[in-house]
mmCIF file of C-alpha atoms in Angstrom:
data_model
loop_
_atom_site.group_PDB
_atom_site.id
_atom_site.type_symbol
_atom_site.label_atom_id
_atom_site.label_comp_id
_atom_site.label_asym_id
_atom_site.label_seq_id
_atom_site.Cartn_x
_atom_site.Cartn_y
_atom_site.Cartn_z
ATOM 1 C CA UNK A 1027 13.809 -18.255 -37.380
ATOM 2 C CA UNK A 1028 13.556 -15.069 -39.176
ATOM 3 C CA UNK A 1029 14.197 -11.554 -37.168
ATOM 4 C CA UNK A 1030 10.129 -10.568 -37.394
ATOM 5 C CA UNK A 1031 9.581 -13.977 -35.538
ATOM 6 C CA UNK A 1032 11.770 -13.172 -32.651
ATOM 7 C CA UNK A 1033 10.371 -9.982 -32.312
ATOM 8 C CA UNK A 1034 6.674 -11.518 -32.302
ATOM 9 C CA UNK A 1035 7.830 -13.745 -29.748
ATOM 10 C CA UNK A 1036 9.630 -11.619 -27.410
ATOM 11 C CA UNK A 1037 6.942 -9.448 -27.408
ATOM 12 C CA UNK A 1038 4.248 -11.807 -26.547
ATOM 13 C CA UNK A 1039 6.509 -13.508 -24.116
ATOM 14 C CA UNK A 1040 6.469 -9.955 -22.368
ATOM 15 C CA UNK A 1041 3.136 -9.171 -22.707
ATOM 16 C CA UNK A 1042 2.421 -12.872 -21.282
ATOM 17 C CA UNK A 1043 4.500 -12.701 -18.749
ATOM 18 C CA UNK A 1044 3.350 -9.538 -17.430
ATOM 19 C CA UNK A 1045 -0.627 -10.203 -17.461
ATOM 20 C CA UNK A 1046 -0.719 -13.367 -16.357
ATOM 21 C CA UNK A 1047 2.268 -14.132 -14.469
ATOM 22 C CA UNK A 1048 2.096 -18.037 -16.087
ATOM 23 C CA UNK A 1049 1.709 -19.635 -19.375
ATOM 24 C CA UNK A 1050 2.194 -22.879 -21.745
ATOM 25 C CA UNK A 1051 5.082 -23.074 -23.961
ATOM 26 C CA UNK A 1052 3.659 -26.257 -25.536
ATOM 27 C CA UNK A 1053 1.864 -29.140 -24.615
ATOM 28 C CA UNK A 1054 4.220 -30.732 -21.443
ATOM 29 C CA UNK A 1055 6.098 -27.642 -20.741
ATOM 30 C CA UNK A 1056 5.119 -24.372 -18.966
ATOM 31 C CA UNK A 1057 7.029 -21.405 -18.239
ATOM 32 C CA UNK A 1058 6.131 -19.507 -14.843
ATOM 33 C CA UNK A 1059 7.050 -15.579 -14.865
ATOM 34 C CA UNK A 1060 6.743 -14.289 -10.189
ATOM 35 C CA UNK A 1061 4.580 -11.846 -11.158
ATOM 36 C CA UNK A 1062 5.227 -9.979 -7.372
ATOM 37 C CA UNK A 1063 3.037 -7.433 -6.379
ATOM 38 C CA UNK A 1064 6.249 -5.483 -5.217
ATOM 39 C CA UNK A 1065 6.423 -3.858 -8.656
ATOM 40 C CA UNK A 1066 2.626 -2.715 -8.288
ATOM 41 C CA UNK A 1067 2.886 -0.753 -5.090
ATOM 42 C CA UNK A 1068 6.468 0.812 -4.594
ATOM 43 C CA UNK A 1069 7.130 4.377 -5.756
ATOM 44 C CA UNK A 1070 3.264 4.915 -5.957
ATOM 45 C CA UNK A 1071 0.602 6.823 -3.864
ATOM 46 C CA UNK A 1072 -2.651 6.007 -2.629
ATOM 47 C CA UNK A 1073 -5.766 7.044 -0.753
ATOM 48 C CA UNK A 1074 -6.246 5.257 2.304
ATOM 49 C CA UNK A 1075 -9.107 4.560 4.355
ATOM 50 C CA UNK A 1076 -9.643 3.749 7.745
ATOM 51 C CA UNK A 1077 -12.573 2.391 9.517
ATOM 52 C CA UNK A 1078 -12.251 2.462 13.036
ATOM 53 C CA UNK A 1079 -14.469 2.830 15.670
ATOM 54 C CA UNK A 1080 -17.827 4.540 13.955
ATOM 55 C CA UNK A 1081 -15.236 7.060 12.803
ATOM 56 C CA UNK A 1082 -13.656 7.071 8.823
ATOM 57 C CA UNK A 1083 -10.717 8.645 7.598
ATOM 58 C CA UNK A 1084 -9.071 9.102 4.782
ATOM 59 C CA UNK A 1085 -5.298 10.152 4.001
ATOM 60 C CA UNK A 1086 -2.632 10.060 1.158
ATOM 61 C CA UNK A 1087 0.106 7.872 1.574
ATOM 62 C CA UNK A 1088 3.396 7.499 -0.300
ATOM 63 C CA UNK A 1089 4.897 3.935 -1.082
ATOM 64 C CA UNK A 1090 8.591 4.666 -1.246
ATOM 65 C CA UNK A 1091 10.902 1.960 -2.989
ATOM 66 C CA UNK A 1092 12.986 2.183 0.250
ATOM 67 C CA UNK A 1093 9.777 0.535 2.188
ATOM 68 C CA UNK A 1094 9.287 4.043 3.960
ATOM 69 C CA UNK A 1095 5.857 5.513 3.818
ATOM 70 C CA UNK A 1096 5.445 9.244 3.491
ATOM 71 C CA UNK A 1097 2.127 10.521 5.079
ATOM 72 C CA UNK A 1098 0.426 13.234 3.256
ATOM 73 C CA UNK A 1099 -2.969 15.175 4.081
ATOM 74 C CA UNK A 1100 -5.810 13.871 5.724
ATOM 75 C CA UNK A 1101 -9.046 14.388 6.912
ATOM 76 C CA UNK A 1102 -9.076 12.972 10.309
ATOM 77 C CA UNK A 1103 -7.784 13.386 13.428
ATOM 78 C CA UNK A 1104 -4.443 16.141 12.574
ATOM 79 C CA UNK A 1105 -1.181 14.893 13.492
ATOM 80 C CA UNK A 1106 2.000 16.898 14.376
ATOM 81 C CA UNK A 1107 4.447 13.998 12.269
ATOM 82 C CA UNK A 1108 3.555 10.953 11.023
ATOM 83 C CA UNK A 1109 6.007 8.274 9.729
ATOM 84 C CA UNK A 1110 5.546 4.436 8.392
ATOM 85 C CA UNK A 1111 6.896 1.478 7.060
ATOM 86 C CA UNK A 1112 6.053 -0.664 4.629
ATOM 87 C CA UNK A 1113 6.337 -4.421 3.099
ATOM 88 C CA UNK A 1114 4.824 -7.360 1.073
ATOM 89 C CA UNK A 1115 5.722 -10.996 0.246
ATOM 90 C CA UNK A 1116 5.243 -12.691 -3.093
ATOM 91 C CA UNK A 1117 1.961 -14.068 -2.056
ATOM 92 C CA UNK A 1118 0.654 -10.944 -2.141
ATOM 93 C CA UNK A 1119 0.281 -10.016 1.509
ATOM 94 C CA UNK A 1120 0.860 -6.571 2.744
ATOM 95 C CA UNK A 1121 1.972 -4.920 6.049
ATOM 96 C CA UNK A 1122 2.308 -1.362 6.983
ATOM 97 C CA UNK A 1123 3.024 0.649 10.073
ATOM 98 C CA UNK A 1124 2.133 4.166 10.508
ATOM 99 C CA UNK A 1125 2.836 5.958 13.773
ATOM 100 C CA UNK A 1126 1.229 9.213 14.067
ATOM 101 C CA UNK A 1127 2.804 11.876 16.713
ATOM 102 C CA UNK A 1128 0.024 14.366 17.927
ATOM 103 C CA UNK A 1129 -0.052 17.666 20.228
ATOM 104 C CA UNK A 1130 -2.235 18.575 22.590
ATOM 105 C CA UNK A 1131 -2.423 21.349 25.660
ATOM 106 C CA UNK A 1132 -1.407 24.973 25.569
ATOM 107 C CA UNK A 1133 1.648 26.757 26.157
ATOM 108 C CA UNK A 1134 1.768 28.747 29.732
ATOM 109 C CA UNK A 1135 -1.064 26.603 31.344
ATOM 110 C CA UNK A 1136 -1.373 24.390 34.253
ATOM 111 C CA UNK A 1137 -1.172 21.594 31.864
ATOM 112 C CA UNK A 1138 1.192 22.936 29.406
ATOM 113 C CA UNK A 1139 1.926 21.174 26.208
ATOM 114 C CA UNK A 1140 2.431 17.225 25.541
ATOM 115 C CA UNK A 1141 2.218 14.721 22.682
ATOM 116 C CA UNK A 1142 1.707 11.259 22.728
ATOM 117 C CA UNK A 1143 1.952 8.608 19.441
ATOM 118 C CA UNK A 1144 -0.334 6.638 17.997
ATOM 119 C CA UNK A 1145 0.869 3.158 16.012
ATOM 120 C CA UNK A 1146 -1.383 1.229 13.746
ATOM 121 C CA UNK A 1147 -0.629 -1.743 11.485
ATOM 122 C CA UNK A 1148 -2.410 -2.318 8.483
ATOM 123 C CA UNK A 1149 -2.427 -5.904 7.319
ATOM 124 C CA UNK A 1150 -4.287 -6.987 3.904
ATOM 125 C CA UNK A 1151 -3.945 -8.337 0.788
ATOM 126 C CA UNK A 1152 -3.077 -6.645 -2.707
ATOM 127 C CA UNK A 1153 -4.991 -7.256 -5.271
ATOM 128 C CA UNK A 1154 -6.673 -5.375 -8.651
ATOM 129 C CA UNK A 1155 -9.877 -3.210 -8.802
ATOM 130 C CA UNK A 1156 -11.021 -1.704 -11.724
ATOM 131 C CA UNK A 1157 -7.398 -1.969 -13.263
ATOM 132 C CA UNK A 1158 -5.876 -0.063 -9.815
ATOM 133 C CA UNK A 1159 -3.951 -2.167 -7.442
ATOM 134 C CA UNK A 1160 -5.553 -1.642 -4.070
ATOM 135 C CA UNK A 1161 -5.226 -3.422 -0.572
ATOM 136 C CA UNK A 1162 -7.739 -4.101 2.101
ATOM 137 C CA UNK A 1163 -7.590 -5.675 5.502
ATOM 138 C CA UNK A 1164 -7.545 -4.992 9.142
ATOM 139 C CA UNK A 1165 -6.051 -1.787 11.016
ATOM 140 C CA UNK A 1166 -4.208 -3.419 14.243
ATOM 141 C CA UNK A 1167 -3.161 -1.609 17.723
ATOM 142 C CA UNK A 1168 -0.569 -2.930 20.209
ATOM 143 C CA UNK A 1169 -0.214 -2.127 23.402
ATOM 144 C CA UNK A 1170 1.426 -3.841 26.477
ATOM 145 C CA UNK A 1171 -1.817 -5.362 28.444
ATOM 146 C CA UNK A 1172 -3.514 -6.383 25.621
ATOM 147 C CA UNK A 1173 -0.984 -7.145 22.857
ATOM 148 C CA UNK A 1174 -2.101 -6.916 19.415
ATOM 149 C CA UNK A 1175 -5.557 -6.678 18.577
ATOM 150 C CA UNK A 1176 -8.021 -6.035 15.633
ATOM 151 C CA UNK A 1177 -9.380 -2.327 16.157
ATOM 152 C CA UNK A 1178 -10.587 -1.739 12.294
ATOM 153 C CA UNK A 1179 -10.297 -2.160 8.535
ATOM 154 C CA UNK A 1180 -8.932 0.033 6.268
ATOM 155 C CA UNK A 1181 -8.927 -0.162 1.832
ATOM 156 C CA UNK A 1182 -6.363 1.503 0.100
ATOM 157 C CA UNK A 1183 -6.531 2.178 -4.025
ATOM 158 C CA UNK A 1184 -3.536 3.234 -6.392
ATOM 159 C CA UNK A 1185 -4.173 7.233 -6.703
ATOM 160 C CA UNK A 1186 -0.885 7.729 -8.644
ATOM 161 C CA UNK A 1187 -2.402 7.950 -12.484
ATOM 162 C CA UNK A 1188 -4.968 10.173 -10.898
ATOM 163 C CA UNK A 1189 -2.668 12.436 -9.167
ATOM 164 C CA UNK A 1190 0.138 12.878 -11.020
ATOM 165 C CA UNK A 1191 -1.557 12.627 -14.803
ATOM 166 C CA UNK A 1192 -1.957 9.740 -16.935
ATOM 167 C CA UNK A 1193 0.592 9.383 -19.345
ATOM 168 C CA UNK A 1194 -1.144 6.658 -21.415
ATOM 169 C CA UNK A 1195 -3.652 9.582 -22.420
#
């Protein structure tokens, strides 16, 4: 097999492997390439938005390889900190977990000042729209009488190219 052939092959074994995730060899053997959505999310950002209640939000989030989620500006309901994790399996379901820290009362009144925290998972799926990666399912709450329970949906949609500059252009 000459070096150009090799080449050809290893290259379309690549390309292969990473748009389809399987693929025939010949007829009676198949390769299969785990095409996990792992390498779609981490290190990227993305606009998420959540439907609960009647009210709609939208915030940046950060994907971190580490499975930490950085929160970034929103505009909903302002939040003193807000911290998250994050992970998916090789099925391509996802689950994150924001908690959100707010502030309330004033400083020298009756009341004074407090702050309470607000959890939310967000369980979906990943999958591709319009050549992003994005992720939609339910927004879930738990708390001790109730346990967990459905309180909203949310989408989220790869922002990264978008924010940061495509390089392919």
């Amino acid at each position: 097999m000459t070096t150009a052939k090799i080449i050809f092959l290893s290259t379309l074994l690549t390309f292969l492997a990473s748009k389809c995730g399987a693929f025939v060899l010949s007829p009676g053997r198949s390769c299969f390439f785990p095409k996990t959505a792992l390498s779609l999310i981490q290190s990227k950002f993305f606009q998420l938005e959540e439907m609960e209640d009647k009210e709609t939000c939208t915030t940046e989030v950060f994907l971190s390889k580490d499975n930490t989620v950085a929160v970034g500006e929103t505009n909903g309901p302002l939040f003193v900190d807000a911290a998250g994790t994050w992970e998916e399996s090789t099925n391509g379901s996802f689950k994150m977990t924001v908690t959100r820290k707010y502030g309330s009362g004033q400083p020298g009144t009756d009341m004074g000042e407090f702050s309470f925290d607000v959890e939310r998972s967000f369980i979906g799926e990943l999958s591709e729209t319009g050549g992003k990666t994005s992720v939609t399912g339910s927004v879930n709450s738990f708390d001790d009488v109730m346990g967990e329970r459905k309180v909203g949906y949310f989408s989220m949609i790869d922002t990264t190219n978008d924010r940061l500059g495509d390089e392919e252009e």
